[in-house]
PDB file of C-alpha atoms and ligand atoms in Angstrom:
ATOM      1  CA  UNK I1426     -94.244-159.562  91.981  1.00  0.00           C
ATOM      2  CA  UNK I1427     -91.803-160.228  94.758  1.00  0.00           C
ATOM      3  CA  UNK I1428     -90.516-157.347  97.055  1.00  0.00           C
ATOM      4  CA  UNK I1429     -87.403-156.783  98.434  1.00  0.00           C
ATOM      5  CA  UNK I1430     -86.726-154.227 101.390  1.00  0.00           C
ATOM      6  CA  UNK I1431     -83.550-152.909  99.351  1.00  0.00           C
ATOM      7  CA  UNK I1432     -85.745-152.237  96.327  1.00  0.00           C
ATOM      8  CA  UNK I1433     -88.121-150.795  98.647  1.00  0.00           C
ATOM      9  CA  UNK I1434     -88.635-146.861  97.534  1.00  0.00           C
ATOM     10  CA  UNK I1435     -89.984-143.574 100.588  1.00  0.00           C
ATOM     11  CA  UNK I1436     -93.054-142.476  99.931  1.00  0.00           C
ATOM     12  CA  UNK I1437     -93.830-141.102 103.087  1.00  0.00           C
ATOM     13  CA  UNK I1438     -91.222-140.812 105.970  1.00  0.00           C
ATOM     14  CA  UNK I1439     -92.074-141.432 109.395  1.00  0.00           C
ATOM     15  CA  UNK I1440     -91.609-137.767 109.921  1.00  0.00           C
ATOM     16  CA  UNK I1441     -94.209-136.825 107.396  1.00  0.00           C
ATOM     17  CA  UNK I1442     -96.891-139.333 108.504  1.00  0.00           C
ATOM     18  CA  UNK I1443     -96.471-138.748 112.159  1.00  0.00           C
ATOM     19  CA  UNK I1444     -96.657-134.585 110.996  1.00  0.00           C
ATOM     20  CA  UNK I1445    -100.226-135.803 108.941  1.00  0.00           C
ATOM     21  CA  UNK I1446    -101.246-137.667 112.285  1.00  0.00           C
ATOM     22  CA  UNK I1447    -101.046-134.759 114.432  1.00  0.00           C
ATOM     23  CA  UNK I1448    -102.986-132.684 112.071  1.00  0.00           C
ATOM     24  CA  UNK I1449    -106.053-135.157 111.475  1.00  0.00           C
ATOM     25  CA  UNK I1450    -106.237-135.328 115.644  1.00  0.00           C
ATOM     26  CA  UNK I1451    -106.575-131.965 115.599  1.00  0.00           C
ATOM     27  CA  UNK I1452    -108.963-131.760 113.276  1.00  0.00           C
ATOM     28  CA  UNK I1453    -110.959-135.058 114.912  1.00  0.00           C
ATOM     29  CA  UNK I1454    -110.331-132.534 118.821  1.00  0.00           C
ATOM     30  CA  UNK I1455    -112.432-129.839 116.956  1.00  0.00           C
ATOM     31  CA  UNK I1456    -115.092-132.079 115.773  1.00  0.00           C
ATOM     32  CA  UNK I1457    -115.770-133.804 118.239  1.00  0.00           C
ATOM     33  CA  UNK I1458    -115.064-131.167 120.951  1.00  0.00           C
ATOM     34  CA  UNK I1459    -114.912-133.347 123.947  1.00  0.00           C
ATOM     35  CA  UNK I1460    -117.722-136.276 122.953  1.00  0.00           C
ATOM     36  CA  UNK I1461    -116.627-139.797 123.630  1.00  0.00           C
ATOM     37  CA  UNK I1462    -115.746-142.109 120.809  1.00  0.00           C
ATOM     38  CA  UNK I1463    -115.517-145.269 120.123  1.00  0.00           C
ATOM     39  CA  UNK I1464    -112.553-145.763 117.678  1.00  0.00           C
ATOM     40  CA  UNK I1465    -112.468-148.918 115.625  1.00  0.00           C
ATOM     41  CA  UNK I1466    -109.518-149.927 114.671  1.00  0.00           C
ATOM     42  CA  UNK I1467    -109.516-152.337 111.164  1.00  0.00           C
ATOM     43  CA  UNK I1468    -106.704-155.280 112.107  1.00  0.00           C
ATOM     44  CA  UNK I1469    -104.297-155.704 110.790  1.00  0.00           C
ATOM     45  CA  UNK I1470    -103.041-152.890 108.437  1.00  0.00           C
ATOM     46  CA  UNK I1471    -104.438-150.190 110.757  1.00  0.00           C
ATOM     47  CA  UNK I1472    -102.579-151.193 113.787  1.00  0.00           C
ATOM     48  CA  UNK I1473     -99.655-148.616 113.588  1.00  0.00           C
ATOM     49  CA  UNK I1474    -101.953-145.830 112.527  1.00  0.00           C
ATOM     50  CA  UNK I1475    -104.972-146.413 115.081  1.00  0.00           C
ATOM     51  CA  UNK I1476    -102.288-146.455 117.672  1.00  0.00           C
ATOM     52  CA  UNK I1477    -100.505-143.539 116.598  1.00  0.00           C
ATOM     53  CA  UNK I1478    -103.622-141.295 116.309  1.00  0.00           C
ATOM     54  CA  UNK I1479    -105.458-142.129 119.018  1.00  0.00           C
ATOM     55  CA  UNK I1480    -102.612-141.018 121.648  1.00  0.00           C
ATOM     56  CA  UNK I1481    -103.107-137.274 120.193  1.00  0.00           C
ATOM     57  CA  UNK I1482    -106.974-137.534 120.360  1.00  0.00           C
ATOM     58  CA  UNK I1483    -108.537-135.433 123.878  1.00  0.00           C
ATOM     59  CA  UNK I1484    -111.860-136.973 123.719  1.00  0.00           C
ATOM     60  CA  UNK I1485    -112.714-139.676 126.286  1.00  0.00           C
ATOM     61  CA  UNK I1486    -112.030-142.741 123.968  1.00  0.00           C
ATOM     62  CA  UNK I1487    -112.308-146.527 123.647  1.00  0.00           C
ATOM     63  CA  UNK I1488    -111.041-148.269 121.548  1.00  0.00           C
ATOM     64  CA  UNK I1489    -111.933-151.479 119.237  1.00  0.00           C
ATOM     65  CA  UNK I1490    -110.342-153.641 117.245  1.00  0.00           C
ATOM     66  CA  UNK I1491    -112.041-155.807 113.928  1.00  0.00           C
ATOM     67  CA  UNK I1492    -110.008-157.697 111.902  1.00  0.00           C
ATOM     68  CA  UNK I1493    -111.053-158.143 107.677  1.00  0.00           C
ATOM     69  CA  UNK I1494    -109.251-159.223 105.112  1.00  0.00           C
ATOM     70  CA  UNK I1495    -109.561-158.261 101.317  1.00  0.00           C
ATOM     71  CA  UNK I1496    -106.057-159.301  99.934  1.00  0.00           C
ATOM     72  CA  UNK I1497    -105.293-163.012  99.698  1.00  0.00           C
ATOM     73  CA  UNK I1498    -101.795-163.302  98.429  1.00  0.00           C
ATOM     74  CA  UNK I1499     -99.727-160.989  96.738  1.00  0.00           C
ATOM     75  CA  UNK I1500    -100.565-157.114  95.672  1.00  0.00           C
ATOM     76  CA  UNK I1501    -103.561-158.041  93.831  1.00  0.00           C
ATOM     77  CA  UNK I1502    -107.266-157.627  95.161  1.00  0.00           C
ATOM     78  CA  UNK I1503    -109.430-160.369  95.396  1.00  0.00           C
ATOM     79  CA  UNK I1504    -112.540-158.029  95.320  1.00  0.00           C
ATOM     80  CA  UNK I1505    -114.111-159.362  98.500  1.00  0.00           C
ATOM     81  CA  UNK I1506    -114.273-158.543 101.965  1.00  0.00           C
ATOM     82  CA  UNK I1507    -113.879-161.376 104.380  1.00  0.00           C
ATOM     83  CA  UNK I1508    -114.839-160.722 108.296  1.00  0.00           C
ATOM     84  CA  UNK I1509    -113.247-162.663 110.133  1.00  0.00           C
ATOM     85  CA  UNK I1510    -113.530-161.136 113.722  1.00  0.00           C
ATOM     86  CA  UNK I1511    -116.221-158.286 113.921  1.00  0.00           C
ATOM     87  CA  UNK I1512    -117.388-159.066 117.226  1.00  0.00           C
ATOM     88  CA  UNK I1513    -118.445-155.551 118.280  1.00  0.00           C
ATOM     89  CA  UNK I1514    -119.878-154.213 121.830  1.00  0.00           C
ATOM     90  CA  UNK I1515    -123.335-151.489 121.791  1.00  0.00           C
ATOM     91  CA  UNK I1516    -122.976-148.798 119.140  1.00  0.00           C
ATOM     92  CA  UNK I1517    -126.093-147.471 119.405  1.00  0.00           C
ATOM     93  CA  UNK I1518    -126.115-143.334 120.049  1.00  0.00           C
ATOM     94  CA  UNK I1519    -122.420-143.573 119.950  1.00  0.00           C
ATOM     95  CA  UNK I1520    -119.479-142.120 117.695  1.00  0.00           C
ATOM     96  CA  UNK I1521    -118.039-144.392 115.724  1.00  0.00           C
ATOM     97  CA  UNK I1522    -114.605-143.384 114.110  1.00  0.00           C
ATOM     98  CA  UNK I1523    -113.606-146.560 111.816  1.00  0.00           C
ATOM     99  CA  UNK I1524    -109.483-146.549 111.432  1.00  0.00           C
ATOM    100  CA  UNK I1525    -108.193-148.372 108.065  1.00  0.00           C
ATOM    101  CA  UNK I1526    -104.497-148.158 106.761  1.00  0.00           C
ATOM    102  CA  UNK I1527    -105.650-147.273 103.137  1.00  0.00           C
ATOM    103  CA  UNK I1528    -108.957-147.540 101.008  1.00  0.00           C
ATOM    104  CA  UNK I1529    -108.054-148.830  97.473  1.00  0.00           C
ATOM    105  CA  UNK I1530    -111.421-150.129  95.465  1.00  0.00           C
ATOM    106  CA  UNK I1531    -113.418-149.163  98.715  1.00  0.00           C
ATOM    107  CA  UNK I1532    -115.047-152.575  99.125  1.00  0.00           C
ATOM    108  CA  UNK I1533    -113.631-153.000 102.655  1.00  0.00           C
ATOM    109  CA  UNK I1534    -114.692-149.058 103.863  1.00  0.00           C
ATOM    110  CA  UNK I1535    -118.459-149.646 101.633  1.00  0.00           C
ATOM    111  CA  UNK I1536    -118.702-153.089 103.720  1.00  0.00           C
ATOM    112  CA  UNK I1537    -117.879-151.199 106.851  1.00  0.00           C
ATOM    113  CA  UNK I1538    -120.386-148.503 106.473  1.00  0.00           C
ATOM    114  CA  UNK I1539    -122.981-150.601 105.662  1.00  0.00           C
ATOM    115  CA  UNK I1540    -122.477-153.123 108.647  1.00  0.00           C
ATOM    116  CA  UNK I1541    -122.619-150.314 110.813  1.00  0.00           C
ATOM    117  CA  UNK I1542    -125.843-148.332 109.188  1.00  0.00           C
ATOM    118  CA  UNK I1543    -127.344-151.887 109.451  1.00  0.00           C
ATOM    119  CA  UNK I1544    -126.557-152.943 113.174  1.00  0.00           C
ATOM    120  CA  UNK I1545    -126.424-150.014 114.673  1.00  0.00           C
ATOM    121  CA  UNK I1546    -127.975-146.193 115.235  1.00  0.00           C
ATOM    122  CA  UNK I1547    -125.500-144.613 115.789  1.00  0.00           C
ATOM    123  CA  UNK I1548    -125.208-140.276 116.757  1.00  0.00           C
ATOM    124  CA  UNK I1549    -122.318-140.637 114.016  1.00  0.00           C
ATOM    125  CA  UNK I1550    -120.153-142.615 112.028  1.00  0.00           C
ATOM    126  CA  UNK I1551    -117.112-141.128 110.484  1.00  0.00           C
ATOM    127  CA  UNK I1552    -114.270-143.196 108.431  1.00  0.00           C
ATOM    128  CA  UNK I1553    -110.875-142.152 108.658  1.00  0.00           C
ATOM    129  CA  UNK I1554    -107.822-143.781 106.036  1.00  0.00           C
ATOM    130  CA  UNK I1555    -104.193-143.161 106.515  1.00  0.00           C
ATOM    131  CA  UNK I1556    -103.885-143.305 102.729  1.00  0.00           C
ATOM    132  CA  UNK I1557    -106.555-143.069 100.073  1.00  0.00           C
ATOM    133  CA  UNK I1558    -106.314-144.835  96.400  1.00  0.00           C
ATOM    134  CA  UNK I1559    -108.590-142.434  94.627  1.00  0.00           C
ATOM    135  CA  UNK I1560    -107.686-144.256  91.254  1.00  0.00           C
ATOM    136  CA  UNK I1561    -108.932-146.975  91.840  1.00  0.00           C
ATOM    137  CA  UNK I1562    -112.181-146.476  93.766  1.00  0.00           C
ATOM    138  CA  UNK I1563    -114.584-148.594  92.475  1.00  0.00           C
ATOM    139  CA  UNK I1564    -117.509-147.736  94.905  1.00  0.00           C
ATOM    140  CA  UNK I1565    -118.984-144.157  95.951  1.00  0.00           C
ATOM    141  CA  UNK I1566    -117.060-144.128  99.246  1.00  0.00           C
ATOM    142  CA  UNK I1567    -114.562-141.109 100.026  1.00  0.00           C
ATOM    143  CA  UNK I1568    -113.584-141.391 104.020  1.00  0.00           C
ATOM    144  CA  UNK I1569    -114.173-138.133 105.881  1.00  0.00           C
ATOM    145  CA  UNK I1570    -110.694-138.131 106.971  1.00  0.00           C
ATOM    146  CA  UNK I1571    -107.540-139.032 105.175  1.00  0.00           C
ATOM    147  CA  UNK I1572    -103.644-138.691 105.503  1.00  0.00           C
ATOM    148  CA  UNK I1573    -102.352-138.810 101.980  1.00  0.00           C
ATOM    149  CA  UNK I1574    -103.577-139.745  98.581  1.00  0.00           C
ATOM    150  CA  UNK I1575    -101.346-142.289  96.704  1.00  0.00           C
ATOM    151  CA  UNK I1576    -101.870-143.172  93.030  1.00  0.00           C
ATOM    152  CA  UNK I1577    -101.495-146.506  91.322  1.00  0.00           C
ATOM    153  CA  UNK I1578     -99.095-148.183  93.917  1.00  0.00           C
ATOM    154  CA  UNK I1579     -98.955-151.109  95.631  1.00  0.00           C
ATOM    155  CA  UNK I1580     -97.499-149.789  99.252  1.00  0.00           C
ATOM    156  CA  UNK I1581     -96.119-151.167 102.125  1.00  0.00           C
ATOM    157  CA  UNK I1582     -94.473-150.415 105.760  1.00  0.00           C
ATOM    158  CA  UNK I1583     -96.314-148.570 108.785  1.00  0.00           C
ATOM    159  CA  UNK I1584     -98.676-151.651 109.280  1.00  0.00           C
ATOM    160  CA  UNK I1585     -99.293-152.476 105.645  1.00  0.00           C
ATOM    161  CA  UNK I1586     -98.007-156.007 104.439  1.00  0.00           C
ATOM    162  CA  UNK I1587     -96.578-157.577 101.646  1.00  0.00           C
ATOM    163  CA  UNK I1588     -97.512-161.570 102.328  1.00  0.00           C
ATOM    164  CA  UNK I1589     -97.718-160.400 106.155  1.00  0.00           C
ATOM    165  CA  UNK I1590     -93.813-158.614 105.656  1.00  0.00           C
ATOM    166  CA  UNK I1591     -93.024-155.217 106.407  1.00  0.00           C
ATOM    167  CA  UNK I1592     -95.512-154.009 108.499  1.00  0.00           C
ATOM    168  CA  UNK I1593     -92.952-153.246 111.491  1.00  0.00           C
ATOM    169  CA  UNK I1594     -91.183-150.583 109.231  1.00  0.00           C
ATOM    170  CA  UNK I1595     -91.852-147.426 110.921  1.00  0.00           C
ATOM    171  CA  UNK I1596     -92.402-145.654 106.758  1.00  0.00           C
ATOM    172  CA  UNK I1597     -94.594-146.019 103.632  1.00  0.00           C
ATOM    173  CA  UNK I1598     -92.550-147.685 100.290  1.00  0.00           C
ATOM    174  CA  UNK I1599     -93.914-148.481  97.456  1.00  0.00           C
ATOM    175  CA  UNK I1600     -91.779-150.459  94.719  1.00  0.00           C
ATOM    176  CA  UNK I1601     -91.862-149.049  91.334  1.00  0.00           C
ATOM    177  CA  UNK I1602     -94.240-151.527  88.963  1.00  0.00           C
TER     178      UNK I1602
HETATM  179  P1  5GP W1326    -110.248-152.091  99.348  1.00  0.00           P
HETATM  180  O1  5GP W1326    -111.355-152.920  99.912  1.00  0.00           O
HETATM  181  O2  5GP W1326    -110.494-150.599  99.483  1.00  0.00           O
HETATM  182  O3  5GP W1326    -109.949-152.469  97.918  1.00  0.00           O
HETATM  183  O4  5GP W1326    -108.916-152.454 100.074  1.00  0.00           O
HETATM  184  C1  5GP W1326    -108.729-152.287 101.389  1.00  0.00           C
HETATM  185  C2  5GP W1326    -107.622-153.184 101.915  1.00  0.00           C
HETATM  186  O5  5GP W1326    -106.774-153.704 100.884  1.00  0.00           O
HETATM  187  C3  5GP W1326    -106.736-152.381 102.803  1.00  0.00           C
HETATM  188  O6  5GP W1326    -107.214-152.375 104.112  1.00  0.00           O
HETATM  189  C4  5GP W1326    -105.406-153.103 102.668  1.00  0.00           C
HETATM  190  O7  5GP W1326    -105.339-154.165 103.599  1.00  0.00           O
HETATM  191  C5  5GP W1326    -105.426-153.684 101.270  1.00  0.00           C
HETATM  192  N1  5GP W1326    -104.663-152.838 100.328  1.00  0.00           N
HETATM  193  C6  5GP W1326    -105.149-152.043  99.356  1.00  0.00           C
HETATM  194  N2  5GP W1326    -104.150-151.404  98.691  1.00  0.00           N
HETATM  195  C7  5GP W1326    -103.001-151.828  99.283  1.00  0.00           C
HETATM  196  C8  5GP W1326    -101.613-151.512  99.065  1.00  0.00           C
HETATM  197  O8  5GP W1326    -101.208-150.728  98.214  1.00  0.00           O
HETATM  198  N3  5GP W1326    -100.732-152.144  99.895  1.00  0.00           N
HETATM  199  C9  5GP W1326    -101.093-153.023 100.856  1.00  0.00           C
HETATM  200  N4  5GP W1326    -100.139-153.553 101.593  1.00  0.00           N
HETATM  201  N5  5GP W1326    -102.389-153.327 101.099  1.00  0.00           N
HETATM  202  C10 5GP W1326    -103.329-152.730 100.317  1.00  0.00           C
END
């Protein structure tokens, strides 16, 4: 499937995602009510949402940044997570706030957790998804924080790519299949 920008549908407008932002950082002030995080931002679909969040967030706060890859070419899956930078610094008694752009079979978010339970003790570990595939979960993860649920659709726009286009639009489209 090729994709045009002209074919390219709204899903979500850059008013209503920048609206959902502001509401998760509220939610993520009240949890965390002041304790430093670490936020980890998942390169490179996350970029435009890490970014955005983290400049409503009142906790001191660093900021990391990991880059994975799960989708070779095209809109299809290849159902495997490749790390290809993960280099993190000292997690241990820290909270850990993992940023993705959207969790679709939940390989990527499953491999995340479990890197983290395995390297590192942390005080907690929360993962937080712009968008959320429920439909087509194939693992046990749900993230503790999400911005929208989207069904069947292959999306792009607000950091997510189509063959490394379209991540520069400032909305989430979706072509119909
Ligand atoms: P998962 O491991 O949950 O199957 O997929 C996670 C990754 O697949 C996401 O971080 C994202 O890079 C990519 N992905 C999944 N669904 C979509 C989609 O609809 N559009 C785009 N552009 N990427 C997607």
């Amino acid at each position: 499937m090729e994709i045009k920008l002209s074919e390219l549908k709204v899903l979500f407008s850059e008013e209503a995602i920048q609206k959902r932002i502001k509401e998760l950082a509220n939610e993520m002030n009240h949890f965390y009510k002041g304790e430093e995080v670490y936020a980890i931002c998942v390169l490179k679909g996350a970029v435009m949402f890490a970014t955005d969040l983290v400049k409503y967030l009142d906790m001191p706060l660093k900021m990391e940044f990991i880059r994975l890859s799960s989708y070779g070419t095209g809109t299809t899956s290849t159902g495997k997570v490749n790390a290809v930078d993960i280099s993190l610094p000292d997690l241990n008694g820290k909270n850990v706030l993992i940023i993705e752009d959207i969790v679709d079979t939940g390989l990527t978010a499953k491999f995340l957790m479990d890197f983290m339970h395995c390297n590192f003790k942390t005080k907690s570990t929360k993962f937080c998804s712009l968008l959320d595939k429920k439909i087509t979960r194939q693992t046990d993860i749900e993230p503790d924080y999400y911005g929208f649920e989207v069904d069947d659709k292959f999306v792009v726009g607000y950091g997510l790519d189509y063959e490394g286009y379209y991540r520069n639009l400032r909305y989430i489209g979706y072509v119909e299949k």
